[in-house]
Short mmCIF file of C-alpha atoms in Angstrom, two decimals:
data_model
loop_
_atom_site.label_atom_id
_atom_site.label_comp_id
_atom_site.label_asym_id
_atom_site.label_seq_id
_atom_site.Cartn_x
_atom_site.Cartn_y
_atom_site.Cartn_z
CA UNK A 1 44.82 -1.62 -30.85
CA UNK A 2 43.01 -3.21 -33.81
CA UNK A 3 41.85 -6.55 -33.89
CA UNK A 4 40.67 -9.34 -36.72
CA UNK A 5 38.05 -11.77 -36.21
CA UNK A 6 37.65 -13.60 -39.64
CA UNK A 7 34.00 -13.60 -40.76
CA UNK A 8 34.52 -17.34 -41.64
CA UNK A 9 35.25 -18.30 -38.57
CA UNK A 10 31.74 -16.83 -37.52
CA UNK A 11 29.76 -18.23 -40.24
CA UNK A 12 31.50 -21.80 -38.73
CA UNK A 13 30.22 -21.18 -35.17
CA UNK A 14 27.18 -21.01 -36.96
CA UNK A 15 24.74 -23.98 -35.74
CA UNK A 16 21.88 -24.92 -37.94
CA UNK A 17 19.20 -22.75 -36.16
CA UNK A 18 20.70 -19.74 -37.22
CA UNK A 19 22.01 -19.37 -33.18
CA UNK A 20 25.54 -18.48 -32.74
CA UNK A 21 28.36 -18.29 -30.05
CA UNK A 22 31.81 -17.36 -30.59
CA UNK A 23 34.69 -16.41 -28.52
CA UNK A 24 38.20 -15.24 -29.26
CA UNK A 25 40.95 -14.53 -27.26
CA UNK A 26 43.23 -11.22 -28.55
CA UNK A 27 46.45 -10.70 -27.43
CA UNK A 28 46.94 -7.20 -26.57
CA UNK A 29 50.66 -5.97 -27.62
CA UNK A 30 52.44 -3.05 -26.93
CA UNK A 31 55.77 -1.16 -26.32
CA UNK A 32 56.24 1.71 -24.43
CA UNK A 33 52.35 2.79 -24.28
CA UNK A 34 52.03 1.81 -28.24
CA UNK A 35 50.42 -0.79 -29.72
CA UNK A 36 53.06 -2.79 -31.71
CA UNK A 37 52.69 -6.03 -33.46
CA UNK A 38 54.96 -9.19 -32.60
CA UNK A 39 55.85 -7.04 -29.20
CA UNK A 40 55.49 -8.58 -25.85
CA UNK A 41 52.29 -9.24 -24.65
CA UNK A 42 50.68 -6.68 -22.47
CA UNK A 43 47.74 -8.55 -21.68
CA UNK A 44 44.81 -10.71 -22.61
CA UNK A 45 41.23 -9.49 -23.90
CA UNK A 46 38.34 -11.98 -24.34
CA UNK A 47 36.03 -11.26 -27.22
CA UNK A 48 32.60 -12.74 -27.23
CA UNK A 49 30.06 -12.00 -29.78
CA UNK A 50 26.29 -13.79 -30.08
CA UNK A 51 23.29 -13.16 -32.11
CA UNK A 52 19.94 -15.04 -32.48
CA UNK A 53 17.41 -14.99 -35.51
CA UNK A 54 15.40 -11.63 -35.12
CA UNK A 55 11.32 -13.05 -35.13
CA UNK A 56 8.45 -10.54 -35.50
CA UNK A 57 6.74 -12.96 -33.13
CA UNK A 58 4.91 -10.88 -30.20
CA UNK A 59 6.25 -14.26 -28.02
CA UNK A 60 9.41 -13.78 -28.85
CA UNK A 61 10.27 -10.18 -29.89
CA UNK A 62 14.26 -9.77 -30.84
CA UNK A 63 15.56 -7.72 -27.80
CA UNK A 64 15.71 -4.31 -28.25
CA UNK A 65 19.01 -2.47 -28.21
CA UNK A 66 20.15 -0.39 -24.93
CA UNK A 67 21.23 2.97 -25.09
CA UNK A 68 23.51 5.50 -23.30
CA UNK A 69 21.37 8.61 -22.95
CA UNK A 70 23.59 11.91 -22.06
CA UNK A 71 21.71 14.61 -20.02
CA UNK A 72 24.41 17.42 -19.99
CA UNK A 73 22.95 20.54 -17.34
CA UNK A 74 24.72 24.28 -18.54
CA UNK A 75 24.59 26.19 -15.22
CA UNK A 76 25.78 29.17 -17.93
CA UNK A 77 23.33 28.16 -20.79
CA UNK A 78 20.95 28.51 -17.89
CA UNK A 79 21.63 32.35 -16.93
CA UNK A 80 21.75 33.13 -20.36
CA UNK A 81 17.97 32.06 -20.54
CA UNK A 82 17.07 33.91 -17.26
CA UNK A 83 18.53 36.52 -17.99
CA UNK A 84 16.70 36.90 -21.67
CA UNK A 85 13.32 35.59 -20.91
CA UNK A 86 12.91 36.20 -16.66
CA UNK A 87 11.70 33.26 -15.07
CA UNK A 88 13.46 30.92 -12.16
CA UNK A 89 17.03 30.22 -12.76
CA UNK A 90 17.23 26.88 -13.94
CA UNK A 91 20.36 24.81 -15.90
CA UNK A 92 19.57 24.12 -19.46
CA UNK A 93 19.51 20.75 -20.24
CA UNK A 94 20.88 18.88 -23.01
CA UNK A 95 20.13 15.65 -24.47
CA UNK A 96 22.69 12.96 -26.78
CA UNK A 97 22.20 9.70 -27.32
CA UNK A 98 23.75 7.20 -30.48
CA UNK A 99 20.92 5.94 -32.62
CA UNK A 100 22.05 2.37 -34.65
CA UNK A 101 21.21 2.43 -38.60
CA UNK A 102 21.54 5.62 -39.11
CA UNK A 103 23.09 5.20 -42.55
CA UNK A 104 21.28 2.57 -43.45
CA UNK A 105 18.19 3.71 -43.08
CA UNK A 106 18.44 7.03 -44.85
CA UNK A 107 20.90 5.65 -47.73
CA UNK A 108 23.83 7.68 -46.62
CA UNK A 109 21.88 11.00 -47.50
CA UNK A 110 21.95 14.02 -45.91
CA UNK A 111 19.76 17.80 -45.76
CA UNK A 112 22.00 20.41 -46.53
CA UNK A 113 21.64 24.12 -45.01
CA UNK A 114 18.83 25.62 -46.39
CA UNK A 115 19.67 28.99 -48.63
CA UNK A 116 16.01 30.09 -49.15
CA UNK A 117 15.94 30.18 -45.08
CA UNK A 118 17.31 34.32 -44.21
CA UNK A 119 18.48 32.50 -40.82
CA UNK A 120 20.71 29.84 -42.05
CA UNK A 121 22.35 32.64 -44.43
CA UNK A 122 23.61 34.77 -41.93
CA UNK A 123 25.45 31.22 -40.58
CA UNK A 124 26.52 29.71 -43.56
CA UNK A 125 26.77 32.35 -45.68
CA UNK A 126 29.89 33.85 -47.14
CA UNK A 127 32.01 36.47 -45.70
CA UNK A 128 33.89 37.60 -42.31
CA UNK A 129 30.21 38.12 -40.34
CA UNK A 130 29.18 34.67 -41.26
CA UNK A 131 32.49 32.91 -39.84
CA UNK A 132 32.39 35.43 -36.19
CA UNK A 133 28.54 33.72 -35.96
CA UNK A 134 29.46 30.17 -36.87
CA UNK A 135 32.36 30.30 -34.02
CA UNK A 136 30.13 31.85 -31.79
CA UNK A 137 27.56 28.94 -32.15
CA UNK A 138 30.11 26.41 -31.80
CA UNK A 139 31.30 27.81 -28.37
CA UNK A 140 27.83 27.92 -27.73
CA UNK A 141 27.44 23.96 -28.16
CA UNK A 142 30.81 23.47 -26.37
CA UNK A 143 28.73 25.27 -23.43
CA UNK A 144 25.98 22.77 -23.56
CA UNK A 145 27.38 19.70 -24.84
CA UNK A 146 30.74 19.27 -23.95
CA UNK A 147 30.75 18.27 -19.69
CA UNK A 148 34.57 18.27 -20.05
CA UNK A 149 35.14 22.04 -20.46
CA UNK A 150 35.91 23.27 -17.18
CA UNK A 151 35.09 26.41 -17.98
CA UNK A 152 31.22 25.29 -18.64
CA UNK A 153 30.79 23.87 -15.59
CA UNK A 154 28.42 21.57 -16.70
CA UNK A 155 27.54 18.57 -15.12
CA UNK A 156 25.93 15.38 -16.83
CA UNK A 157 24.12 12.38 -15.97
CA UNK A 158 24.37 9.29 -17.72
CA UNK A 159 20.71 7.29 -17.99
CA UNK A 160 20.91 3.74 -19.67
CA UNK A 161 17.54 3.25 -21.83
CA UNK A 162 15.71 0.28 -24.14
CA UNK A 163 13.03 1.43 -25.92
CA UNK A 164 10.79 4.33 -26.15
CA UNK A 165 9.08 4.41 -23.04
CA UNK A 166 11.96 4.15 -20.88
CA UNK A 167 13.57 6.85 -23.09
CA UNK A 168 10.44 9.30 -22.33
CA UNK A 169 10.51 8.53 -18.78
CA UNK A 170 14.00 9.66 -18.49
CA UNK A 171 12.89 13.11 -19.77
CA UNK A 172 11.21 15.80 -17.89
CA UNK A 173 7.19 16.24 -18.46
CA UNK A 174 8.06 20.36 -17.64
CA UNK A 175 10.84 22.41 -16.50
CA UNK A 176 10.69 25.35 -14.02
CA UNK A 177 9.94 27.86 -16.90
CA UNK A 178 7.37 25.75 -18.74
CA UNK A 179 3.94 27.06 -18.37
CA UNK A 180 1.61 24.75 -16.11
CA UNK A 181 -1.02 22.57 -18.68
CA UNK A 182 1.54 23.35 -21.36
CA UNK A 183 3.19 20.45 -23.02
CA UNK A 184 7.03 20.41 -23.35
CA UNK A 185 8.13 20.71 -26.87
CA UNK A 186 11.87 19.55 -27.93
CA UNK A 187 14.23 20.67 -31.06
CA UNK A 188 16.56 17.81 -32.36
CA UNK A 189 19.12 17.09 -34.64
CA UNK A 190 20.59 13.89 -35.94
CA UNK A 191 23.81 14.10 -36.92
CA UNK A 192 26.08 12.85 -39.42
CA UNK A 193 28.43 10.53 -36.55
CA UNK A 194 24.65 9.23 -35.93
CA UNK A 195 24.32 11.41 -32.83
CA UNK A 196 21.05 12.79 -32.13
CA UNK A 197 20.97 15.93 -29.66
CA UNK A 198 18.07 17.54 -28.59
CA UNK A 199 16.63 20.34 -26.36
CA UNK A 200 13.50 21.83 -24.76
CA UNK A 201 12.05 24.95 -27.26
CA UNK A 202 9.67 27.48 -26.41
CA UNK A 203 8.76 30.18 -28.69
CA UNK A 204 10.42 32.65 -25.72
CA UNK A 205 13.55 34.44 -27.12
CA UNK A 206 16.07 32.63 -24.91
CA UNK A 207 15.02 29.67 -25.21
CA UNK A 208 14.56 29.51 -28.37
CA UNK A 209 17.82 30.95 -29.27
CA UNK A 210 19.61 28.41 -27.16
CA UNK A 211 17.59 25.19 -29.14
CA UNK A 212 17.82 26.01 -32.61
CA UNK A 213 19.31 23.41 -34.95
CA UNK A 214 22.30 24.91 -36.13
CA UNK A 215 23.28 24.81 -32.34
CA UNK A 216 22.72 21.73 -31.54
CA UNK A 217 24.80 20.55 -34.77
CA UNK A 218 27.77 22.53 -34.34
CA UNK A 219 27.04 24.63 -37.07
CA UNK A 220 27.30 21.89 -39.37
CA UNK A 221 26.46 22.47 -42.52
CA UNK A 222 25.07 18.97 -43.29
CA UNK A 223 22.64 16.48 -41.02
CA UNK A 224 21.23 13.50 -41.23
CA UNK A 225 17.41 15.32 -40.42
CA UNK A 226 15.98 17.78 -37.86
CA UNK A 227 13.16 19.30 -36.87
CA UNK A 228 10.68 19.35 -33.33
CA UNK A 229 9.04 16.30 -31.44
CA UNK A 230 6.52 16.39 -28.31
CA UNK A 231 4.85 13.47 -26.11
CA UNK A 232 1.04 13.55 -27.28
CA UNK A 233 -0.95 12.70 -24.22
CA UNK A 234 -4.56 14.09 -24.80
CA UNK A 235 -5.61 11.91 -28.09
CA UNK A 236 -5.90 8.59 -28.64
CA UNK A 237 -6.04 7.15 -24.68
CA UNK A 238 -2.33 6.30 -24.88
CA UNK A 239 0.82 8.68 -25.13
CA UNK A 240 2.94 8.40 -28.56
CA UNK A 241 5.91 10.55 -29.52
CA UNK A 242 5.00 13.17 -32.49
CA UNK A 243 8.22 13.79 -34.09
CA UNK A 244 8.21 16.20 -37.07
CA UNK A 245 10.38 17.89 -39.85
CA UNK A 246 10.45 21.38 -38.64
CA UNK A 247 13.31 23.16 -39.14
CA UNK A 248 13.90 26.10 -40.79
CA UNK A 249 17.55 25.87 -40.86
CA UNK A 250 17.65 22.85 -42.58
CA UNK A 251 14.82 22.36 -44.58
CA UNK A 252 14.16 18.22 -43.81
CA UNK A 253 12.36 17.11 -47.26
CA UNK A 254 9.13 15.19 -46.13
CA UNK A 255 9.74 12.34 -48.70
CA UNK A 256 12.44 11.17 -45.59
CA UNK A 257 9.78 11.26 -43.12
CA UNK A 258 9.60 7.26 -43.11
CA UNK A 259 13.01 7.13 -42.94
CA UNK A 260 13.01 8.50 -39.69
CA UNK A 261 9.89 6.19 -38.67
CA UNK A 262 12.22 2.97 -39.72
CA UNK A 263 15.40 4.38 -37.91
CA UNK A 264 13.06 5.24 -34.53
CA UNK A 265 11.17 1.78 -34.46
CA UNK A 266 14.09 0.11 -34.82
CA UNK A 267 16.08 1.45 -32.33
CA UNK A 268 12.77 1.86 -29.56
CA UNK A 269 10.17 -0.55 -30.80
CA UNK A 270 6.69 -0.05 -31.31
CA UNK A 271 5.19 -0.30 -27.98
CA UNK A 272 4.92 3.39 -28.16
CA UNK A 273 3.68 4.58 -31.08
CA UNK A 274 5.19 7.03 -33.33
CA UNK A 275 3.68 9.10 -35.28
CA UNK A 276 5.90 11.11 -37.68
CA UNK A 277 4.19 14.50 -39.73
CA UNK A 278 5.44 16.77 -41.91
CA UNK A 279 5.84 20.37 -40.68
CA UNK A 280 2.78 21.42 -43.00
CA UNK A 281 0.53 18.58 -42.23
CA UNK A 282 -3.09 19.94 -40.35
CA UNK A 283 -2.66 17.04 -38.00
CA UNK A 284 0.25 18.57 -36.51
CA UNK A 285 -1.67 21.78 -35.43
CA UNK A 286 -4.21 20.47 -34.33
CA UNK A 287 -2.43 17.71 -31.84
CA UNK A 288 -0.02 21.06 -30.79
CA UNK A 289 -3.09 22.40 -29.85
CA UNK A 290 -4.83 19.50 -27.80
CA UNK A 291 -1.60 19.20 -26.27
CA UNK A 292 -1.27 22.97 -25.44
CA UNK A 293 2.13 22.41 -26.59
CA UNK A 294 4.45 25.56 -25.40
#
């Protein structure tokens, strides 16, 4: 059902350090499985909200926000890469997770397919072939994203995170097929319902066939931004997340590179630091390099 809570009532419950408190009960009505108004009442559903004055004070930081991190395993996804690239037989694993601000912080735009990129023309191209490979890539991503296809036997474990280093803990430092002293790179997309999913990438056929963007948005022909990221651990005494704009697919102009900064800080912090590059940037190569990323 849908619910009300007047915004004046809030801004009453305000006190006069900016603290608030309020609490509403909601009647929940239905009839015969439907939500009805002026029906009897099916039950009762207290509604609490709070918020306090967000302070840049080190002291006092403004909590960050906890999120519901999706690790989806494709036992199928999985033979598919053995089977391309050799190697142990592993599940592939793929990553969701919600990020807040979303719109905000990019303005509500969005990086079309890109149609100087050969790749992204045989997907969203015109014509019969170009349909047949856009329904094959979303089966593909019902494979490795969607647990409740019984078919895909896949399982998924649910990780609750708040902030950045909690989120990189949750995710592996190497799989079975990464090389050992290589460093595990990832391929991500953030999507237009504020979704961001994201795989490990290798430059090995398989794998990377089963990470590129336009599979891990559906074949969408729109995002929010894409591109790679990998954990930097050999520079600077400290680990920080390298997130970049490479994707071929989609093209990510660098101009919303701080974009993505803003939207990351806010929803992990800073006590990791991120350091956001643009695909062409010499930095880049050379911190893929100290890495040994794979």
């Amino acid at each position: 059902g849908t619910a009300t809570i007047d915004a004046k009532d809030i801004l009453e419950a305000t006190d006069d350090t900016e603290n608030l408190y309020y609490s509403k009960s909601l009647e929940l009505l239905y009839t015969a499985g439907l939500v009805r108004k002026r029906e009897r009442v099916g039950g009762l559903l207290e509604v609490s909200l709070w918020w306090e004055r967000r302070t840049n004070s080190q002291d006092d930081p403004f909590p960050l926000p906890r999120h519901r991190l999706v690790e989806n395993k494709s036992h199928g996804g999985g033979l598919m890469r053995q089977l391309v690239d050799g190697g142990k037989i592993d599940s592939l694993r793929t990553w969701q997770i919600n990020l807040w601000g979303v719109r905000e912080f990019f303005g509500g735009r969005y990086c079309g397919w890109n149609r100087d990129y050969h790749a992204a023309q045989q997907i969203y191209g015109d014509g019969t072939s170009c349909a047949v490979i856009r329904r094959g890539i979303q089966a593909q991503h019902r494979m490795l994203y969607d647990h409740e296809e019984n078919y895909a036997k896949i399982t998924a474990t649910i990780h609750h995170v708040q902030g950045l280093k909690q989120l990189l803990d949750a995710l592996p430092d190497r799989d079975k097929n990464t090389s050992e002293g290589k460093a595990t790179r990832f391929t991500y997309v953030i999507c237009k319902h504020s979704v961001m999913n994201f795989s490990v990438t290798a430059a090995m056929t398989g794998r990377d066939f089963l990470s590129k963007h336009a599979l891990h948005a559906n074949a969408a022909e729109d995002v929010v931004y894409s591109g790679e990221f990998f954990v930097d651990q050999k520079s600077g005494g400290t680990r920080r997340l390298v997130i970049d704009n490479n994707s071929g697919t989609f093209g990510p102009p660098k101009e919303y590179l701080p974009c993505l900064r803003s939207l990351l800080e806010f929803n992990f912090g800073t006590e990791v630091p991120i350091l956001v590059l643009d695909r062409s940037d010499p930095l880049l190569k050379e911190l893929c390099q100290a890495n040994h990323v794979e």
